[in-house]
CSV table of C-alpha atoms and ligand atoms in Angstrom, one decimal:
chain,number,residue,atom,x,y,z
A,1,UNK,CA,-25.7,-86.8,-106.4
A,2,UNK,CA,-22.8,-86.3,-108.8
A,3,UNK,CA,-20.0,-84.2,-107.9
A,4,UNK,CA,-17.0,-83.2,-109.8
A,5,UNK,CA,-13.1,-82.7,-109.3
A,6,UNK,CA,-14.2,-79.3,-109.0
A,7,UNK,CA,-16.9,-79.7,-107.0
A,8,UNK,CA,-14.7,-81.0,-104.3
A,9,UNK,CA,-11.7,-78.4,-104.9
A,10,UNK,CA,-14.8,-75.9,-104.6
A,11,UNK,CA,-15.7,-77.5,-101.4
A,12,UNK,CA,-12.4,-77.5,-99.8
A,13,UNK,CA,-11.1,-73.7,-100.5
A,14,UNK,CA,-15.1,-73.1,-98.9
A,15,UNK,CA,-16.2,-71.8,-102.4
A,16,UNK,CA,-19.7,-71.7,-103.9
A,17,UNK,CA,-20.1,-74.6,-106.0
A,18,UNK,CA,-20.3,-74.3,-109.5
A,19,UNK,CA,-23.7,-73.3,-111.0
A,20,UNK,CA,-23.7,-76.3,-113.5
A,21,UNK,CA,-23.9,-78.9,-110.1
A,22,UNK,CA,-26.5,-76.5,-108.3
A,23,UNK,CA,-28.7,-76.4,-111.8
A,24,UNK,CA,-28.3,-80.4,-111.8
A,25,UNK,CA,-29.5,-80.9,-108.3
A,26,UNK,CA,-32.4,-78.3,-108.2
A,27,UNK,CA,-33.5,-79.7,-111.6
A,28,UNK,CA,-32.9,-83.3,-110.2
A,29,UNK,CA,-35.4,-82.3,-106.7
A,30,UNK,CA,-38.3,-80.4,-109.1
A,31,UNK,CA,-38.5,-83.3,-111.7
A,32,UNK,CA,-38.7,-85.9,-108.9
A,33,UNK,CA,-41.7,-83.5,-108.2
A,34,UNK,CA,-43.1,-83.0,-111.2
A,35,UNK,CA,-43.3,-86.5,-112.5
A,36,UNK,CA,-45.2,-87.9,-109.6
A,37,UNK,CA,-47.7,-84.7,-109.6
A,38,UNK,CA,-47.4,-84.9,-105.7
A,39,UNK,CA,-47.5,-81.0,-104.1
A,40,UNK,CA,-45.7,-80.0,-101.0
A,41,UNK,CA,-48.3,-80.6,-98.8
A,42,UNK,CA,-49.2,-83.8,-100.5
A,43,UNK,CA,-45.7,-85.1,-99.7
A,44,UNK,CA,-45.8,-83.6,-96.0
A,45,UNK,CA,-49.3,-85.4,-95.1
A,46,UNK,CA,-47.7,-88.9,-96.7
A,47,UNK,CA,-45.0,-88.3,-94.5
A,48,UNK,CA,-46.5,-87.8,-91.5
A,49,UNK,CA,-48.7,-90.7,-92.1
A,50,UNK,CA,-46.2,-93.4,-92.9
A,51,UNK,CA,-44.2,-92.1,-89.9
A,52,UNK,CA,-47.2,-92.7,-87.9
A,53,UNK,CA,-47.7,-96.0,-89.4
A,54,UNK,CA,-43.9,-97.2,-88.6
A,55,UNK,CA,-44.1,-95.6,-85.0
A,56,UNK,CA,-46.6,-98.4,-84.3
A,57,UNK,CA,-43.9,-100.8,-84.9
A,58,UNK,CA,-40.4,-99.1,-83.8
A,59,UNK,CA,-39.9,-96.1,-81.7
A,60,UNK,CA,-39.0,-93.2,-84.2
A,61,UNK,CA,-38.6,-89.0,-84.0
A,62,UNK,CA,-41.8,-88.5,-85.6
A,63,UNK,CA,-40.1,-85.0,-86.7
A,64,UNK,CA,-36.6,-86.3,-87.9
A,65,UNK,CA,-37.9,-89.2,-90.1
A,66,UNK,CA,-37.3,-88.0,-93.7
A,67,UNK,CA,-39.4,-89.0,-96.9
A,68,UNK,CA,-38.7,-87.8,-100.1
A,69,UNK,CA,-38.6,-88.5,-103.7
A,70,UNK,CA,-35.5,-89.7,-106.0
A,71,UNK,CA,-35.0,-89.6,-109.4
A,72,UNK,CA,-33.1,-91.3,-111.8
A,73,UNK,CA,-32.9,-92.5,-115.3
A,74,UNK,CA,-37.2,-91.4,-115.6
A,75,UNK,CA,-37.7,-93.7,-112.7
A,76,UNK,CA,-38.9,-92.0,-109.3
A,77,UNK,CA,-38.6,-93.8,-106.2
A,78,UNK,CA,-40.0,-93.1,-102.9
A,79,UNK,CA,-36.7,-92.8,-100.3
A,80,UNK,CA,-37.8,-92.9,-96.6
A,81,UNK,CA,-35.3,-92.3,-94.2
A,82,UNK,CA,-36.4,-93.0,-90.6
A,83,UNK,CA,-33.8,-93.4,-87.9
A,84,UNK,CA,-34.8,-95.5,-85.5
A,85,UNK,CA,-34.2,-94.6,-81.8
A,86,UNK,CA,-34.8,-97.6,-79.9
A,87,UNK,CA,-34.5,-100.9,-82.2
A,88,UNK,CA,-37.8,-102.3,-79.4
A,89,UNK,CA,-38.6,-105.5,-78.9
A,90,UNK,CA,-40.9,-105.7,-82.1
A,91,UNK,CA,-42.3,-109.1,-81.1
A,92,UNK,CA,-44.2,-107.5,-78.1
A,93,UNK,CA,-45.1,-104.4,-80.3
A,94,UNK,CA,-47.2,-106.7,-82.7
A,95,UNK,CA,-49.1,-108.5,-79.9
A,96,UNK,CA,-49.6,-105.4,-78.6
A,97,UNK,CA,-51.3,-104.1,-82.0
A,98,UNK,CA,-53.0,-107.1,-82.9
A,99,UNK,CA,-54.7,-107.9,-79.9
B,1,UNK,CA,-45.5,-95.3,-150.1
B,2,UNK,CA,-47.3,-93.5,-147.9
B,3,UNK,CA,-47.1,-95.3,-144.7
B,4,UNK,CA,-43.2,-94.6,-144.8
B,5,UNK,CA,-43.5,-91.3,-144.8
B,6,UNK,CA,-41.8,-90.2,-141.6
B,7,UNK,CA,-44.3,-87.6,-139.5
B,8,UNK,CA,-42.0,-85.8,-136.9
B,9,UNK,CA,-43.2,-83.5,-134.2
B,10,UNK,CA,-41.0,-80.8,-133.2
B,11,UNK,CA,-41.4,-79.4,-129.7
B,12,UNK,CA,-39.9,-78.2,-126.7
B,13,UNK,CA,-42.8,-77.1,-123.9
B,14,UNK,CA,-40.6,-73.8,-123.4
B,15,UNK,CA,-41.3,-70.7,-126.3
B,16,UNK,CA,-37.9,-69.7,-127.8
B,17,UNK,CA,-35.8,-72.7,-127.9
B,18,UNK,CA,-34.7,-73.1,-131.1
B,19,UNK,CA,-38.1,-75.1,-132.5
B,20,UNK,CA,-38.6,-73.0,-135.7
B,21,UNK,CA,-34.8,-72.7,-136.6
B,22,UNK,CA,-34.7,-76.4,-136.4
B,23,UNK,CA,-37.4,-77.4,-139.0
B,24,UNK,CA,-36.5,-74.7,-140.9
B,25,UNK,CA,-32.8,-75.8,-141.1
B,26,UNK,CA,-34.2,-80.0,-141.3
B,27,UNK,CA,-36.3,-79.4,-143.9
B,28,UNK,CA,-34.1,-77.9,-146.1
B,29,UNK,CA,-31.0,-80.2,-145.4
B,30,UNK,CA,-33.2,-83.4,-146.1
B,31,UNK,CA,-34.6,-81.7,-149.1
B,32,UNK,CA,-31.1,-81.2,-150.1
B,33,UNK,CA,-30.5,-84.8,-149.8
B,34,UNK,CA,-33.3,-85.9,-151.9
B,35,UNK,CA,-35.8,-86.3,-149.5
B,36,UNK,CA,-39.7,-85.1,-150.7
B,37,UNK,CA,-40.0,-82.8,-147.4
B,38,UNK,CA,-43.2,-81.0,-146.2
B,39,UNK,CA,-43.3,-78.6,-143.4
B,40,UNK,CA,-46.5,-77.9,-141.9
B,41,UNK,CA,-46.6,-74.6,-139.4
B,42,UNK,CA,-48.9,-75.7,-136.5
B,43,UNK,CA,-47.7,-72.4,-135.1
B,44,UNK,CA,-51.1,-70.8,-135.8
B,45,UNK,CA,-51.1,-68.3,-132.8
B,46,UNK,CA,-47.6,-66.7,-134.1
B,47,UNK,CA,-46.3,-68.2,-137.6
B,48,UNK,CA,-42.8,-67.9,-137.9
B,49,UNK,CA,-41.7,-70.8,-140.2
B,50,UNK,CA,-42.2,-68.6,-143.7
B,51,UNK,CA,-40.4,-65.9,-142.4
B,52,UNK,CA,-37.1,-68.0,-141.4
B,53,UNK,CA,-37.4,-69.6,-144.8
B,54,UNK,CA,-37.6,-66.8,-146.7
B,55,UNK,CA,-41.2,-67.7,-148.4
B,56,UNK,CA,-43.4,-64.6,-146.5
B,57,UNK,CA,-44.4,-63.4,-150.0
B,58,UNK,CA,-45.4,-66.3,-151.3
B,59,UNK,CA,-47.9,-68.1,-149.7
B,60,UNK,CA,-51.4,-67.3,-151.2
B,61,UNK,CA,-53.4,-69.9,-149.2
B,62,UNK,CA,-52.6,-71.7,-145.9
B,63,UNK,CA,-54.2,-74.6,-143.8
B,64,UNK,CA,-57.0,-73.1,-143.4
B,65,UNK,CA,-58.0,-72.9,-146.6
B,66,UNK,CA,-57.4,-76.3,-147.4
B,67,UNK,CA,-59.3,-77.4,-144.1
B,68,UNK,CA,-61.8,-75.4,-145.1
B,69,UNK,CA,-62.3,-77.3,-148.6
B,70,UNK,CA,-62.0,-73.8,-150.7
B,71,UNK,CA,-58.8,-74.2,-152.2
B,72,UNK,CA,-57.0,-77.8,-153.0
B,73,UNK,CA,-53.7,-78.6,-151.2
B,74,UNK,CA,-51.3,-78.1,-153.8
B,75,UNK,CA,-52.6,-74.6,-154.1
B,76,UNK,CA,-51.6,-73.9,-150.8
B,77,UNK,CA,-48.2,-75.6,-150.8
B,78,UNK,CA,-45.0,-73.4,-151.2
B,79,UNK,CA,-42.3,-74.3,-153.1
B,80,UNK,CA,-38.7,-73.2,-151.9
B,81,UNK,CA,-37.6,-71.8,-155.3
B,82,UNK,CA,-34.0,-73.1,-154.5
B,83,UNK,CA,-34.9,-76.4,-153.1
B,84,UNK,CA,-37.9,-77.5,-155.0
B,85,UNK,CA,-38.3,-80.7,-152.7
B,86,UNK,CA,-39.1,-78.4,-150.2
B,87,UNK,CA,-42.8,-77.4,-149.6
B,88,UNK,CA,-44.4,-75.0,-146.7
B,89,UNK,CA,-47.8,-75.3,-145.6
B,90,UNK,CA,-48.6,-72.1,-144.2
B,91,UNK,CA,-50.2,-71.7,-141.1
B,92,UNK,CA,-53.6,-69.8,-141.3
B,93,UNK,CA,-55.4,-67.1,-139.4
B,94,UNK,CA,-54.8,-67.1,-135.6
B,95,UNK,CA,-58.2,-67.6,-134.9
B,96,UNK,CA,-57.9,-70.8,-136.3
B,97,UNK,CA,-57.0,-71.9,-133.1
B,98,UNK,CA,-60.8,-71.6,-131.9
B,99,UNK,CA,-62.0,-74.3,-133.9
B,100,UNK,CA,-59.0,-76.3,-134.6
B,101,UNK,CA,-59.3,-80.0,-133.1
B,102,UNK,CA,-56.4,-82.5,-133.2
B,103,UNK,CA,-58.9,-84.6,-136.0
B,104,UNK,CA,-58.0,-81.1,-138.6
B,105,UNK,CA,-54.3,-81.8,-137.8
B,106,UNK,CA,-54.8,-85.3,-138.8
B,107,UNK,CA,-56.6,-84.5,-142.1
B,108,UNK,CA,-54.0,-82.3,-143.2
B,109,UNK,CA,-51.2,-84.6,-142.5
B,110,UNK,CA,-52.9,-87.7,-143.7
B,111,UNK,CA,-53.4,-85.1,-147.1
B,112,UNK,CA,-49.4,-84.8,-147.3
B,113,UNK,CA,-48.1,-88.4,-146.8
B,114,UNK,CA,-49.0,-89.5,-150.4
B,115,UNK,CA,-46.2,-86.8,-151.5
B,116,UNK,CA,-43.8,-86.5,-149.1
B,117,UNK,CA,-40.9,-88.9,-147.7
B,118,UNK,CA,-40.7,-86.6,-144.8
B,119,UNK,CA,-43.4,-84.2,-142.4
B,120,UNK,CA,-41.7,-82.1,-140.2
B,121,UNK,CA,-44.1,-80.1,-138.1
B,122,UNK,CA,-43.3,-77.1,-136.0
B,123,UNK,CA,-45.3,-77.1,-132.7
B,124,UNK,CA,-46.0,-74.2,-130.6
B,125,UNK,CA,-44.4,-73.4,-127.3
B,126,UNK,CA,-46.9,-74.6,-124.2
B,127,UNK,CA,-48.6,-77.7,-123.7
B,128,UNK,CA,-51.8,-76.9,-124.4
B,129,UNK,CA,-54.7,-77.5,-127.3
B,130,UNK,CA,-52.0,-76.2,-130.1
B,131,UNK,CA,-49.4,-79.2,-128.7
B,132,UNK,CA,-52.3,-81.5,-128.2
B,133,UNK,CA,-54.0,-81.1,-132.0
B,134,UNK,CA,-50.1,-81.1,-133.3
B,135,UNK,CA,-49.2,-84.1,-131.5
B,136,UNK,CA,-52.2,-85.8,-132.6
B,137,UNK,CA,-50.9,-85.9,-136.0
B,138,UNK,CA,-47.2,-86.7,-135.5
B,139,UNK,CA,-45.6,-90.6,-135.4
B,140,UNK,CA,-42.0,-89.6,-133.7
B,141,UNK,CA,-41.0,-86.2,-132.4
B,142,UNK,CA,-37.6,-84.1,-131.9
B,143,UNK,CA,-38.1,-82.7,-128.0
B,144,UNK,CA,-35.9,-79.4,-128.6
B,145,UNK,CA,-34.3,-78.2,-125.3
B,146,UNK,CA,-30.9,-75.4,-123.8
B,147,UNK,CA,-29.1,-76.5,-121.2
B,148,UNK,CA,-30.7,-74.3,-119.2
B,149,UNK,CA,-32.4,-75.5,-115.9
B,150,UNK,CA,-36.4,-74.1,-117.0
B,151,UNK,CA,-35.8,-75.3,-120.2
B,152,UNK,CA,-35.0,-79.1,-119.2
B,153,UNK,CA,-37.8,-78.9,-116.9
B,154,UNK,CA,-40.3,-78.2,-119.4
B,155,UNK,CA,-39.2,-80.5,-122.0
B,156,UNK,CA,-39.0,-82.9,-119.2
B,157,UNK,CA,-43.0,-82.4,-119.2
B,158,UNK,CA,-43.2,-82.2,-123.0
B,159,UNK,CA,-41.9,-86.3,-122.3
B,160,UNK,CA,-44.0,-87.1,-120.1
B,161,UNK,CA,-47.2,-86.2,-122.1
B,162,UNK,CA,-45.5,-87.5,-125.5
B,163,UNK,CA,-45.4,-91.1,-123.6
B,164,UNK,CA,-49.0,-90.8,-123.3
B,165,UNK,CA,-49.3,-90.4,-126.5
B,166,UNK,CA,-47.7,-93.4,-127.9
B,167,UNK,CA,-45.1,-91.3,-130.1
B,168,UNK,CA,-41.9,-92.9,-130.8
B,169,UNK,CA,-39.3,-92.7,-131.4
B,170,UNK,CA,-38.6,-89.7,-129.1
B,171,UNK,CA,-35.4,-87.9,-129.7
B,172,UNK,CA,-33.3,-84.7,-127.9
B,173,UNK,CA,-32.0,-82.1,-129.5
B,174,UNK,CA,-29.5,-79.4,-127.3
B,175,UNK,CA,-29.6,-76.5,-129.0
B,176,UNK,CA,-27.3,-73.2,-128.3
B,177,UNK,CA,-24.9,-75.6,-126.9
B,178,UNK,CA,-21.6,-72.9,-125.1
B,179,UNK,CA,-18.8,-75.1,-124.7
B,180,UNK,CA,-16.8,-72.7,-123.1
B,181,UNK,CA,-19.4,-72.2,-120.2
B,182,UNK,CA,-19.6,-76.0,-119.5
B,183,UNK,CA,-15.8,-76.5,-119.8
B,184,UNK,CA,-16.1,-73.8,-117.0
B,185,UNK,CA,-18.9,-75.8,-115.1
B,186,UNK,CA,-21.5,-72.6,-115.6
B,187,UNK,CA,-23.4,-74.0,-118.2
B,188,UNK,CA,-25.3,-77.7,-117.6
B,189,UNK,CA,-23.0,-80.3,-119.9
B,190,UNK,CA,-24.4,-83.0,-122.2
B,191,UNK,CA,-24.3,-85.5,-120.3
B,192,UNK,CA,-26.1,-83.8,-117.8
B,193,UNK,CA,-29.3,-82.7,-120.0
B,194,UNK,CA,-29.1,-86.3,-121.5
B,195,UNK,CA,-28.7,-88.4,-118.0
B,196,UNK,CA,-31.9,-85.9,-116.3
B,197,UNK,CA,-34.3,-86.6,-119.4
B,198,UNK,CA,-33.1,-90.0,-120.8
B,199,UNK,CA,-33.8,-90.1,-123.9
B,200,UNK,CA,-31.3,-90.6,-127.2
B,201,UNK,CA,-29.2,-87.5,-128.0
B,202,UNK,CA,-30.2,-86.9,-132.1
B,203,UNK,CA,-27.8,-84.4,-132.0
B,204,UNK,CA,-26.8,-80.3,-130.6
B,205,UNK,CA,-26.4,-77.6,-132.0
B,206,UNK,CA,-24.0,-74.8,-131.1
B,207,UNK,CA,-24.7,-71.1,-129.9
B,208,UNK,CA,-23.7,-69.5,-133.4
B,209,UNK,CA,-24.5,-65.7,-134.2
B,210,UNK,CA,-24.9,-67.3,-137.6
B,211,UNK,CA,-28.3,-68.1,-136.9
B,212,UNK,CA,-29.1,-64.8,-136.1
B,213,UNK,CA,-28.0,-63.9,-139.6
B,214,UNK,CA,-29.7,-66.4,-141.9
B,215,UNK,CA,-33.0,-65.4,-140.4
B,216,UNK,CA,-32.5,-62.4,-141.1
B,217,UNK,CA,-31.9,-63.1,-144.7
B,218,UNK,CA,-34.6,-65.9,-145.0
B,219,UNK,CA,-31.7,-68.6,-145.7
B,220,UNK,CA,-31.5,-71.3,-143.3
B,221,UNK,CA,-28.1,-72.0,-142.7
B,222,UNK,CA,-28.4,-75.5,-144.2
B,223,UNK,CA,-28.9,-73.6,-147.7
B,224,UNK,CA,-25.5,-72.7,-148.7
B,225,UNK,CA,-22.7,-74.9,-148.4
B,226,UNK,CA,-22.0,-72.7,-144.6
B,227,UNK,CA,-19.2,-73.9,-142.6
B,228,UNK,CA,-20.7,-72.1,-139.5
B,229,UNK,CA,-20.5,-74.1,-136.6
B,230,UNK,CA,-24.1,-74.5,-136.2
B,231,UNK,CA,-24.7,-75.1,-140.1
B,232,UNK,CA,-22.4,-78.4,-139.2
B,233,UNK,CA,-25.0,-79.6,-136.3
B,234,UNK,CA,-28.0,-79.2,-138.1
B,235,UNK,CA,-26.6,-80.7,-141.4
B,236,UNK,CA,-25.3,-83.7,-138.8
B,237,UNK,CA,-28.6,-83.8,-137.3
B,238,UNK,CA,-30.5,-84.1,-141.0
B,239,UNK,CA,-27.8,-87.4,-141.6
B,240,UNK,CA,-28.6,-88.8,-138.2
B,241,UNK,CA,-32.3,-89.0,-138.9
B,242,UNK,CA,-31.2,-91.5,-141.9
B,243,UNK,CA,-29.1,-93.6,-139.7
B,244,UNK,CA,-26.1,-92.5,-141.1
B,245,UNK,CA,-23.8,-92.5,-137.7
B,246,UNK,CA,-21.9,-89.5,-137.3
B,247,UNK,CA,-20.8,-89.6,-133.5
B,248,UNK,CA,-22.0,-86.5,-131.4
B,249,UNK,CA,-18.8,-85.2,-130.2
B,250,UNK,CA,-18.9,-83.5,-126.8
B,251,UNK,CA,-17.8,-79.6,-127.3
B,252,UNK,CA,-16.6,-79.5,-123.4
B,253,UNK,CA,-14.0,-82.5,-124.3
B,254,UNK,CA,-12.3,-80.9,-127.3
B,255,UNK,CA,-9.2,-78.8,-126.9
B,256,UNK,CA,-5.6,-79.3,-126.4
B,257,UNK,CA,-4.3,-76.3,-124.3
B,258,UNK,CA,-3.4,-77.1,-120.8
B,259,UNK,CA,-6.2,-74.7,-119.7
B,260,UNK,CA,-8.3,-77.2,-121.9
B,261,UNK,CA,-7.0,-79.9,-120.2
B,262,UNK,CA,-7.2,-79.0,-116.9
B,263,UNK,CA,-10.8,-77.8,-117.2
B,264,UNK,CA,-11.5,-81.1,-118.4
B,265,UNK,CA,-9.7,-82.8,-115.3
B,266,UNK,CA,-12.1,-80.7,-113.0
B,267,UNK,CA,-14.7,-82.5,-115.0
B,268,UNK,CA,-14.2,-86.0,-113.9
B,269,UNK,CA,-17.0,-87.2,-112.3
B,270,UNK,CA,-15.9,-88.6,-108.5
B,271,UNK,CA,-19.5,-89.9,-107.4
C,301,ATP,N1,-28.0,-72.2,-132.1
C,301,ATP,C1,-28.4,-71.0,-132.0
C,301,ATP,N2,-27.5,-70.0,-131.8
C,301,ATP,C2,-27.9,-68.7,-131.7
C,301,ATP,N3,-29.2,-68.3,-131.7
C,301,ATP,C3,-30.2,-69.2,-131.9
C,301,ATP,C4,-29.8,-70.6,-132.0
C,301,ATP,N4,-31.0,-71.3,-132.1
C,301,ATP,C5,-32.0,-70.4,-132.1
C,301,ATP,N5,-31.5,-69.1,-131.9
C,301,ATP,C6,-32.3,-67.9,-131.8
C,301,ATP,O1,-33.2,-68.1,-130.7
C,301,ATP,C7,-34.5,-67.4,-131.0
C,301,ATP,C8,-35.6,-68.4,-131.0
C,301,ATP,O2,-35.5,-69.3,-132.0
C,301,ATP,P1,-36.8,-70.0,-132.6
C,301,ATP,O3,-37.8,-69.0,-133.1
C,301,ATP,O4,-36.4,-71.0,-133.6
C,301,ATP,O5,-37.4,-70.7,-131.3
C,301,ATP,P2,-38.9,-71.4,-131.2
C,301,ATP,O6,-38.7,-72.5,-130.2
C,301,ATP,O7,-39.5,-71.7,-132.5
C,301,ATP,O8,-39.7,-70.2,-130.5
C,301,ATP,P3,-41.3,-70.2,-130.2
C,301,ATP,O9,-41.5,-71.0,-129.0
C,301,ATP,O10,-41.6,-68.8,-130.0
C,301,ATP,O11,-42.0,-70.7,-131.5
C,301,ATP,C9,-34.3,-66.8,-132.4
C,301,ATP,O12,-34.0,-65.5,-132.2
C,301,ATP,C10,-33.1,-67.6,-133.0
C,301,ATP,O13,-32.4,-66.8,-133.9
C,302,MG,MG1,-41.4,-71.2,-133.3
């Protein structure tokens, strides 16, 4: 997210910040959108899904676990952001799931 | 000959952007600089292009005629009296559109390369059959956008399916460019509009009441030796497209007052 001298002066005297930087980052969410052709609900189900399939692995806040899409330069990446609450003893976990 | 003759789209996805006044003002500055220039109207739902060019009285046959085999192409081209390297083919009766396929758009253009350096076709707003049967026809395009966030979005899309159409080069033009607003950080900058969609700036154009007027004389502004702001951009733009580099200089950056200068300090990008 880019953010100008402004932005921050904005910030600091608790101002809205300009409309130019809240045009840029509402355009920059909808066109991560957009190009991939994935609705809301689309995004939501893949979400909960590759949450489930990490909570196999790693203990995780199945509702705190963020996924969402990033865009930059035409190129949209897939950003998942899953905090882990228990780094678990991962070697047990895959016995567990393989056997 | 022919297969130099440089077919360029000109679209935007959003209605009103500044599509028409473009080819209008291109065709007539290239035409001015020797350039054989064709523009074809692939408006057919609402024709604009003879009106901004002043050539509404003229035209005596259009497209469909021509597609229609009952009058030769030369019949239907108009000459601009003023610049005789300029020629208009009319766009024909709306209901055109119920039997135009992208294969009629290719006939006529493949018609005009023999005599033309340059086609410049104006697109219609949307992205639907009228884009699809005008893109059909067109080697590079000129992807008209304002910096204004439902504008960007849609020529965003307008990208997207031009990819899929292998047409390239693919060019940006930032029309009704306010550089007051973006010194003031209300008004999306350059940069901005050129980092979200990627692709190379051919050039803006500034907001300029003087547009306003030409169309309402039928003179493009690229006509008369205008010094209007915008008469400058599109006259730069016309040079551009021969390689000639004129560097795009950024309307937010110029100015020498302190205001100036401070607004441009609150610019700086920190992240
Ligand atoms: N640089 C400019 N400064 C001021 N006014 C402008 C500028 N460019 C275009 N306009 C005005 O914007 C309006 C729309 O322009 P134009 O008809 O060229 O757009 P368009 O993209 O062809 O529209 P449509 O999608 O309906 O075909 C016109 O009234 C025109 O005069
Ligand atoms: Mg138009």
């Amino acid at each position: 997210m880019t953010m100008t001298l402004r932005d921050i002066l904005n910030k600091l005297l608790g101002r809205q910040p300009s409309s130019a930087s809240t045009a840029r980052e509402r355009l920059q969410l909808v066109l991560a959108h957009d190009r991939s052709d994935l609705s809301p609900e689309l995004m939501e189900q893949m979400r909960r899904e590759i949450l489930e399939v990490v909570a196999k692995y790693v203990e995780i806040d199945i509702e705190a676990g963020a996924v969402s899409l990033e865009t930059e330069d035409r190129m949209t990446a897939l950003v998942a952001n899953l905090p882990i609450r228990r780094p678990l003893a991962i070697n047990s976990k895959i016995e567990e799931v393989s056997s | 000959m022919s297969k130099n003759t440089r077919i360029i789209l000109i679209c935007s996805g959003k209605g009103g952007v500044g599509k028409t006044t473009l080819t209008a003002n291109l065709g007539i500055a290239l035409a001015r600089q020797g350039f054989r220039t064709a523009v074809l109207d692939a408006d057919f739902g609402l024709r604009n292009l003879d009106l901004l060019l002043g050539l509404e009285n003229r035209i005596v046959y259009t497209a469909q005629e021509v597609l229609e085999e009952s009058c030769r192409l030369d019949q239907a081209l108009v000459k601009h009296k003023q610049e005789p390297n300029l020629a208009l083919l009319p766009a024909g009766n709306p209901r055109m559109l119920e039997w135009l396929k992208p294969e009629d758009m290719q006939r006529i253009v493949s018609m005009l390369i023999d005599d033309f350096d340059y086609v410049l076709i104006d697109c219609p707003a949307g992205v639907e059959d009228g884009f699809r049967n005008a893109v059909a026809a067109s080697k590079e395009a000129i992807v008209v956008t304002n910096p204004e966030i439902s504008a960007v979005r849609d020529a965003d899309r307008v990208i997207g399916l031009l990819n899929t159409h292998s047409v390239e080069p693919i060019q940006l033009v930032l029309n009704r460019v306010r550089p007051k607003m973006i010194a003031s950080q209300e008004m999306l900058s350059v940069n901005d509009v050129t980092d979200i969609l990627a692709l190379p700036l051919l050039g803006l154009v500034l907001e300029d009441e003087q547009v306003i007027v030409s169309t309402n004389r039928g003179e493009p502004l690229t006509l008369s030796s205008s010094k209007s702001p915008a008469a400058r951009c599109y006259t730069n733009i016309a040079k551009r497209m021969q390689g000639e580099e004129i560097p795009i200089i950024d309307p937010s950056k110029e100015g020498s007052s302190i205001g100036d200068k401070f607004k441009r300090l609150m610019q700086t990008k920190i992240f």
